XYZ file of C-alpha atoms in Angstrom:
498
model
C -2.524 15.013 6.657
C 1.339 14.378 5.564
C 2.129 14.394 2.237
C 2.290 11.028 0.105
C 5.921 9.770 -0.020
C 7.618 7.187 -2.161
C 9.132 3.873 -0.647
C 12.575 5.325 -0.720
C 11.642 8.413 1.208
C 9.488 6.592 3.709
C 12.245 4.248 4.593
C 14.518 7.436 4.740
C 12.018 9.015 7.033
C 11.757 5.528 9.309
C 15.566 5.404 9.495
C 15.577 9.289 10.851
C 12.968 8.407 13.221
C 15.351 5.665 15.002
C 17.514 8.650 15.834
C 14.535 10.646 16.943
C 13.350 8.077 18.916
C 16.475 7.742 20.855
C 17.085 11.131 21.384
C 13.467 12.465 21.738
C 12.164 12.759 25.424
C 8.781 13.904 27.004
C 7.754 17.594 26.307
C 10.045 20.082 28.006
C 6.896 22.171 28.874
C 6.262 19.317 31.466
C 9.397 19.667 33.073
C 9.385 23.548 33.173
C 6.142 23.389 34.980
C 7.398 21.599 37.976
C 10.491 24.001 38.257
C 10.544 27.074 40.294
C 12.546 28.725 37.583
C 9.147 29.042 35.569
C 6.172 31.379 36.694
C 2.671 30.150 36.496
C 1.986 31.456 32.980
C 5.204 29.439 31.852
C 7.779 32.131 31.402
C 11.366 32.362 33.205
C 11.201 33.991 36.813
C 13.720 36.673 37.521
C 15.300 38.109 40.205
C 17.385 41.201 41.076
C 19.738 42.550 38.466
C 23.421 42.018 38.867
C 24.240 45.435 37.869
C 21.782 46.673 40.945
C 23.947 44.463 43.381
C 26.890 45.923 41.740
C 25.548 49.438 42.447
C 24.633 48.641 45.867
C 28.056 47.156 46.921
C 29.664 50.470 45.261
C 27.426 52.618 47.423
C 28.184 50.483 50.615
C 32.125 50.497 49.944
C 31.924 54.281 49.334
C 29.919 55.277 52.397
C 31.828 52.852 54.477
C 35.308 54.408 53.289
C 33.998 58.046 53.952
C 32.849 57.373 57.420
C 35.991 55.563 58.115
C 38.020 58.466 56.695
C 36.237 60.766 59.058
C 36.651 58.677 62.114
C 40.264 57.699 61.232
C 41.768 60.801 60.153
C 45.413 59.730 61.023
C 45.141 56.316 59.245
C 43.823 57.201 55.521
C 46.120 54.582 53.938
C 44.652 51.945 55.967
C 41.069 53.307 55.041
C 41.890 53.344 51.309
C 43.373 49.866 51.466
C 40.319 48.235 53.089
C 38.042 50.081 50.639
C 39.960 48.789 47.808
C 40.009 45.210 49.279
C 36.388 45.375 49.597
C 35.788 46.502 46.514
C 37.950 43.783 44.943
C 36.193 41.043 46.944
C 32.934 42.214 45.849
C 33.753 42.272 42.311
C 35.087 38.938 42.569
C 31.910 37.827 44.263
C 29.778 39.225 41.334
C 32.033 37.734 38.714
C 31.391 34.473 40.281
C 27.968 34.887 40.159
C 27.797 35.970 36.528
C 30.304 32.992 35.468
C 28.113 30.518 37.153
C 24.610 31.644 35.613
C 26.596 31.714 32.224
C 27.898 28.439 32.684
C 24.571 26.990 33.516
C 23.026 28.827 30.432
C 25.506 27.436 28.235
C 24.984 23.768 29.741
C 21.407 24.464 28.965
C 21.880 25.234 25.260
C 24.136 22.231 24.825
C 21.534 19.892 26.212
C 18.652 21.011 24.232
C 15.923 19.829 24.191
C 16.271 17.867 27.258
C 17.048 20.934 29.439
C 16.453 19.892 33.005
C 15.546 23.208 35.028
C 15.081 21.233 38.513
C 19.197 20.941 38.281
C 19.492 24.580 37.562
C 19.127 27.640 39.599
C 15.608 28.648 40.883
C 15.910 32.104 39.312
C 17.619 34.175 36.493
C 19.166 37.620 37.022
C 17.443 40.095 34.943
C 20.361 40.203 32.418
C 20.327 36.419 31.464
C 16.407 36.091 32.011
C 15.622 36.846 28.087
C 18.375 34.398 27.060
C 16.930 31.573 29.369
C 13.398 32.293 28.279
C 14.469 31.980 24.477
C 16.170 28.716 25.389
C 12.933 27.422 27.208
C 11.039 28.259 24.219
C 13.161 26.593 21.783
C 13.454 23.577 24.088
C 9.634 23.344 23.911
C 9.520 23.732 20.112
C 12.139 21.169 19.407
C 10.614 18.699 21.518
C 7.340 19.250 19.742
C 8.769 18.464 16.498
C 10.490 15.530 17.636
C 7.268 14.068 19.078
C 5.638 14.752 15.723
C 8.504 13.006 13.872
C 8.190 9.982 16.224
C 4.569 9.780 15.512
C 5.336 10.099 11.633
C 7.986 7.279 12.068
C 5.258 5.145 14.007
C 2.929 5.810 11.032
C 5.571 4.977 8.384
C 6.511 1.787 10.276
C 3.056 0.472 10.514
C 2.327 1.462 6.911
C 5.427 -0.545 5.623
C 4.829 -3.574 7.890
C 1.294 -3.936 6.501
C 2.757 -4.121 2.851
C 2.706 -7.630 1.576
C 5.927 -6.666 -0.483
C 9.400 -7.159 1.283
C 11.090 -4.074 1.930
C 14.562 -3.893 2.859
C 16.851 -0.504 3.138
C 20.805 -0.713 3.055
C 23.345 2.074 3.913
C 26.099 3.246 1.153
C 28.188 0.138 1.923
C 25.432 -2.475 1.703
C 24.634 -2.922 5.566
C 20.933 -3.526 6.356
C 19.467 -0.544 8.166
C 15.848 -1.218 8.346
C 13.338 -4.123 6.959
C 9.435 -4.611 7.409
C 7.836 -7.682 8.494
C 7.349 -9.231 5.249
C 11.221 -9.344 4.699
C 11.730 -10.831 8.132
C 9.254 -13.549 7.412
C 10.585 -14.417 3.927
C 14.363 -14.866 5.070
C 13.679 -17.749 7.547
C 11.131 -19.517 5.366
C 13.850 -19.619 2.524
C 17.063 -20.306 4.268
C 15.887 -21.523 7.807
C 18.123 -18.878 9.651
C 17.254 -16.154 12.147
C 15.604 -13.077 11.170
C 17.189 -10.110 9.543
C 19.888 -8.415 11.421
C 20.291 -4.668 11.523
C 23.858 -3.727 10.810
C 24.625 -7.021 9.009
C 25.794 -6.781 5.373
C 22.701 -7.754 2.978
C 24.897 -10.475 1.021
C 24.999 -12.338 4.388
C 21.343 -12.605 4.626
C 20.249 -12.865 0.834
C 22.259 -15.112 -1.337
C 20.360 -14.284 -4.582
C 22.311 -12.794 -7.167
C 19.647 -10.833 -8.908
C 18.451 -8.988 -5.687
C 22.283 -8.275 -4.915
C 23.114 -6.887 -8.552
C 20.069 -4.933 -8.125
C 21.019 -3.242 -5.074
C 24.495 -3.018 -6.290
C 23.423 -0.905 -9.375
C 21.100 1.464 -7.085
C 24.027 2.036 -4.684
C 26.938 2.607 -7.364
C 25.153 4.038 -10.760
C 22.252 6.052 -8.425
C 19.621 4.534 -11.041
C 16.686 2.706 -10.486
C 17.004 -0.906 -11.089
C 14.267 -3.563 -11.861
C 14.840 -7.296 -12.311
C 12.923 -10.866 -11.924
C 14.382 -13.547 -9.738
C 13.327 -17.341 -9.653
C 15.992 -18.590 -7.195
C 15.140 -16.364 -4.236
C 12.382 -19.000 -3.021
C 11.719 -22.327 -4.483
C 8.756 -22.070 -7.056
C 8.205 -18.286 -6.549
C 9.044 -15.484 -8.810
C 9.855 -12.055 -7.523
C 10.272 -8.617 -9.236
C 12.899 -6.632 -7.493
C 12.947 -2.832 -7.775
C 15.778 -1.201 -5.863
C 15.833 2.488 -5.687
C 18.679 4.938 -4.701
C 17.948 7.265 -1.356
C 18.744 11.021 -1.270
C 20.931 10.790 1.967
C 22.835 7.780 0.351
C 21.974 3.916 0.603
C 19.259 2.291 -1.216
C 15.922 0.630 -0.598
C 14.818 -2.789 -2.361
C 11.214 -3.945 -2.865
C 10.447 -7.469 -3.657
C 7.023 -7.988 -4.973
C 5.918 -11.747 -5.577
C 4.557 -12.011 -9.030
C 4.065 -15.632 -9.040
C 0.437 -15.897 -9.325
C 0.620 -13.182 -12.099
C 3.064 -15.062 -14.070
C 0.863 -18.299 -13.730
C -1.871 -16.584 -14.894
C -0.110 -15.216 -17.921
C 1.259 -18.598 -18.595
C -1.829 -20.269 -18.369
C -3.523 -17.893 -20.924
C -0.520 -18.336 -23.535
C -0.672 -21.869 -23.137
C -4.623 -21.552 -23.798
C -4.228 -19.360 -26.671
C -1.611 -21.465 -28.384
C -3.273 -24.960 -27.643
C -6.605 -23.437 -29.079
C -4.996 -21.753 -32.218
C -3.044 -24.902 -32.624
C -6.312 -26.990 -32.785
C -7.783 -24.564 -35.101
C -5.371 -24.847 -37.744
C -6.281 -28.386 -39.117
C -10.039 -27.920 -39.494
C -9.377 -24.337 -40.922
C -7.273 -26.013 -43.576
C -9.623 -28.604 -44.347
C -12.488 -26.357 -44.771
C -10.236 -23.864 -47.067
C -9.208 -26.858 -49.003
C -12.882 -28.319 -49.564
C -14.249 -24.831 -50.455
C -11.252 -24.230 -53.026
C -12.182 -27.688 -54.521
C -15.997 -26.778 -54.773
C -15.057 -23.468 -56.333
C -13.338 -25.121 -59.206
C -16.399 -26.560 -60.328
C -17.821 -24.300 -63.243
C -21.324 -25.584 -62.896
C -21.819 -23.959 -59.472
C -24.792 -21.423 -59.563
C -23.882 -17.709 -58.884
C -25.753 -17.573 -55.303
C -23.683 -20.829 -54.422
C -20.511 -19.444 -55.630
C -21.006 -16.352 -53.418
C -21.614 -18.277 -50.590
C -18.570 -20.357 -50.979
C -16.272 -17.284 -51.687
C -17.848 -15.897 -48.367
C -16.847 -19.181 -46.387
C -13.635 -19.232 -47.893
C -12.643 -15.414 -47.063
C -13.547 -16.069 -43.569
C -11.911 -19.059 -43.080
C -8.665 -17.372 -44.396
C -9.070 -14.674 -42.141
C -9.624 -17.079 -39.274
C -6.562 -18.999 -40.383
C -4.351 -15.796 -40.334
C -5.727 -14.868 -36.891
C -4.680 -18.450 -35.569
C -1.173 -18.066 -37.248
C -0.951 -14.400 -35.702
C -1.778 -15.844 -32.088
C 0.623 -18.590 -32.452
C 3.317 -16.291 -33.562
C 2.367 -13.956 -30.571
C 2.530 -16.946 -28.127
C 6.059 -18.124 -29.328
C 7.350 -14.509 -29.194
C 5.978 -14.041 -25.569
C 7.265 -17.312 -24.616
C 10.657 -17.498 -22.528
C 11.617 -20.641 -24.447
C 11.529 -18.969 -27.699
C 14.622 -16.841 -28.284
C 16.078 -14.533 -30.848
C 19.367 -15.789 -32.946
C 21.204 -12.657 -33.402
C 24.008 -12.429 -35.658
C 25.743 -9.760 -37.336
C 24.026 -8.514 -40.686
C 23.977 -5.699 -43.206
C 21.095 -3.367 -42.926
C 20.778 -3.065 -46.805
C 20.472 -6.996 -47.061
C 17.558 -6.836 -44.627
C 15.628 -4.311 -46.641
C 16.244 -5.976 -49.988
C 15.163 -9.449 -48.583
C 11.856 -7.728 -46.935
C 11.173 -6.219 -50.249
C 11.460 -9.590 -52.182
C 9.267 -11.327 -49.700
C 6.654 -8.803 -50.350
C 6.648 -8.616 -53.915
C 3.589 -11.106 -54.668
C 1.414 -8.861 -52.290
C 2.719 -5.554 -54.208
C 1.541 -7.203 -57.407
C -1.761 -8.111 -56.081
C -2.503 -4.852 -54.720
C -1.004 -2.975 -57.729
C 1.070 -0.828 -55.156
C 4.257 0.865 -55.461
C 7.038 -0.443 -53.420
C 10.361 1.508 -53.208
C 13.860 1.332 -51.643
C 15.112 4.630 -50.560
C 18.422 5.602 -48.282
C 20.218 2.619 -47.576
C 23.483 1.792 -45.466
C 25.784 -1.070 -45.241
C 26.534 -1.004 -41.623
C 25.710 -4.205 -39.775
C 23.308 -4.623 -36.941
C 22.799 -7.307 -34.530
C 19.660 -8.895 -35.350
C 17.650 -11.993 -36.010
C 17.366 -11.977 -39.853
C 13.963 -13.946 -40.196
C 12.511 -11.949 -37.484
C 13.720 -8.720 -39.003
C 12.177 -9.682 -42.436
C 9.047 -10.521 -40.743
C 8.792 -7.373 -38.758
C 9.686 -5.193 -41.964
C 7.323 -7.326 -44.095
C 4.381 -6.604 -41.408
C 5.154 -2.835 -41.459
C 5.231 -2.809 -45.579
C 1.988 -4.902 -45.599
C 0.060 -2.295 -43.241
C 1.446 0.262 -45.452
C 0.049 -1.152 -48.641
C -3.288 -1.835 -47.185
C -3.825 1.097 -45.197
C -1.716 3.727 -47.179
C -3.992 4.361 -49.825
C -5.468 7.935 -50.222
C -8.904 9.197 -49.867
C -10.094 8.090 -53.458
C -7.089 6.748 -54.351
C -6.488 3.227 -56.193
C -2.449 2.534 -55.540
C -0.493 2.709 -52.336
C 3.078 3.965 -52.546
C 5.330 2.819 -49.783
C 8.951 3.614 -49.288
C 11.517 1.711 -47.209
C 14.752 2.773 -46.074
C 17.661 2.417 -43.719
C 20.197 5.044 -42.291
C 22.916 5.096 -39.569
C 21.802 7.153 -36.480
C 23.595 10.492 -35.401
C 25.322 8.740 -32.687
C 26.678 6.370 -34.967
C 25.913 3.281 -32.620
C 22.234 2.316 -34.250
C 20.527 2.111 -37.325
C 16.774 3.185 -38.120
C 14.787 1.190 -40.402
C 11.874 3.064 -41.658
C 8.748 2.035 -43.565
C 6.656 5.285 -44.817
C 3.288 5.341 -46.555
C 1.468 8.266 -47.882
C -1.864 7.344 -46.998
C -4.383 9.099 -44.688
C -2.243 8.846 -41.581
C -3.318 8.049 -37.911
C -4.648 10.643 -35.680
C -2.611 11.482 -32.422
C -4.899 9.835 -29.844
C -4.218 6.562 -31.448
C -0.455 6.616 -31.796
C 0.225 5.534 -28.379
C -2.130 2.402 -28.624
C -1.407 1.114 -32.077
C 1.042 -1.385 -30.727
C -1.489 -3.109 -28.346
C -2.992 -6.267 -29.275
C -6.290 -6.518 -31.082
C -6.304 -2.570 -31.260
C -7.548 -1.109 -34.420
C -7.644 2.541 -35.427
C -10.879 1.775 -37.949
C -12.428 -1.333 -37.001
C -14.666 -1.604 -40.391
C -11.593 -1.028 -42.570
C -9.300 -3.462 -40.496
C -12.149 -6.112 -41.036
C -12.665 -5.498 -44.641
C -8.773 -5.927 -45.215
C -8.454 -8.971 -43.331
C -6.584 -7.530 -40.738
C -6.394 -9.341 -37.141
C -5.130 -6.551 -34.855
C -1.879 -8.472 -33.803
C 0.659 -7.587 -36.698
C 2.201 -4.429 -34.848
C 1.995 -6.033 -31.402
C 3.941 -8.909 -32.599
C 6.391 -6.535 -34.292
C 6.966 -4.718 -31.250
C 7.869 -7.837 -29.410
C 10.102 -8.965 -31.881
C 11.951 -5.912 -32.199
C 12.289 -5.518 -28.365
C 13.332 -8.985 -28.034
C 16.510 -8.159 -30.068
C 17.370 -4.885 -28.198
C 15.833 -2.449 -30.522
C 12.918 -0.066 -30.371
C 9.905 0.748 -32.558
C 7.996 3.710 -32.948
C 5.190 5.498 -35.060
C 5.216 8.992 -36.255
C 2.259 10.201 -38.506
C 0.076 13.184 -39.890
C -3.433 13.270 -40.865
C -3.622 13.420 -44.667
C -0.001 13.065 -44.912
C 0.762 9.545 -44.393
C 2.698 7.343 -41.589
C 6.201 6.242 -40.832
C 7.095 3.387 -38.487
C 10.743 3.564 -37.308
C 12.560 0.534 -36.155
C 15.887 1.035 -34.481
C 18.514 -1.508 -33.883
C 22.019 -1.671 -32.494
C 25.281 -1.371 -34.804
C 27.837 -4.354 -34.138
C 30.425 -1.663 -34.695
C 30.076 2.279 -34.195
C 29.848 3.710 -37.653
C 32.726 6.629 -38.025
């Protein structure tokens, strides 16, 4: 079976197959078998050697000259002249014969693998027969390889035509080289024009700027480009992936994600609506329970029940707030308001916002290294992100058997001077390596029992990641068991720091 290939490699092989199809002919062995130049076992048939004919010619000239010299003793000069003339004529005949076979052999080599032996001499002299046999064998091997390439090309064409995604390949200047059936069916439906025409510029077929910019990036920068477009077809959303091909050119794949986007939007709307509807009854429950707890005449059992109700109502309230925040962050309607802001100001605002929690938990919150470099950020969103990380450090940063948490927040300029790294470090139990890659997933908890006890919802880090990425930054976690964890947020500087 052929080895798996990528879409770009598949299209490249398909383009190469067009050349193979135009030049490949039926197997050469079939043509050789009907020719008198090939024996029954498929090898080239030989005839007498040209060297033997030359020796016989010299022998005849010599014997004839000797006989003529004995008969014509008085005319030796005539005999010698005749012998020389005979030798010259014989040499010219042999030379012409050798040149003719050599010319036909060169012609056979130039026309590989389509050497038609019916138009050649029926036999080859023994001097040139090995060369003719080698050319015949090479012609057969090349023909077999071209036949295999043609079969592979047909399989690849069938594979790409069976894809639901639209695929189009262009050369180095943007001319269409190949396309599958899905692409040809997409263009008339959208533009009411004829099918995609090979050799024409892609810009004359597709007017979508996202697709054209993605293909242009793959052609000029030689990098994989991924984008989404909503203007290619009314009411449809496509995910565009353009990849450069090794031999030049690029291949673009258009994947219809309309249904996926609709499902995700429905889920987000459902979560947002349900969360919004839960806020009012939960607020009412908490208010009434707090009012009842103010009554000093309550029995211990009634007070315990009411405190349990209040605790769970508060936890559900936090969950609904986090769900609403997540839906708002993931919504395309919500945009970050990025402005230049100093890194040390963000750190101080985040620490001030968490002062109440620090007092309630009797934790220690310190500000470490800071920088006055300005970053491009949404101040409210960054204070929420840093506050979330500080809260996690306070709640989960306690050592085993320890009573107080210690959290250090800091900010420093990156080594390249183009970024600022905000870090929130705790000195608790740490996170095992198998959880590091998943802690930013929604509802993922390292220790489920401990998270429920602390009132966590499992959405804090997921919200922080979405907010940071919306500001063009990155977030990562570094941890070591029994040595604490460090969360690092990287944002771009407004001006490079010298």
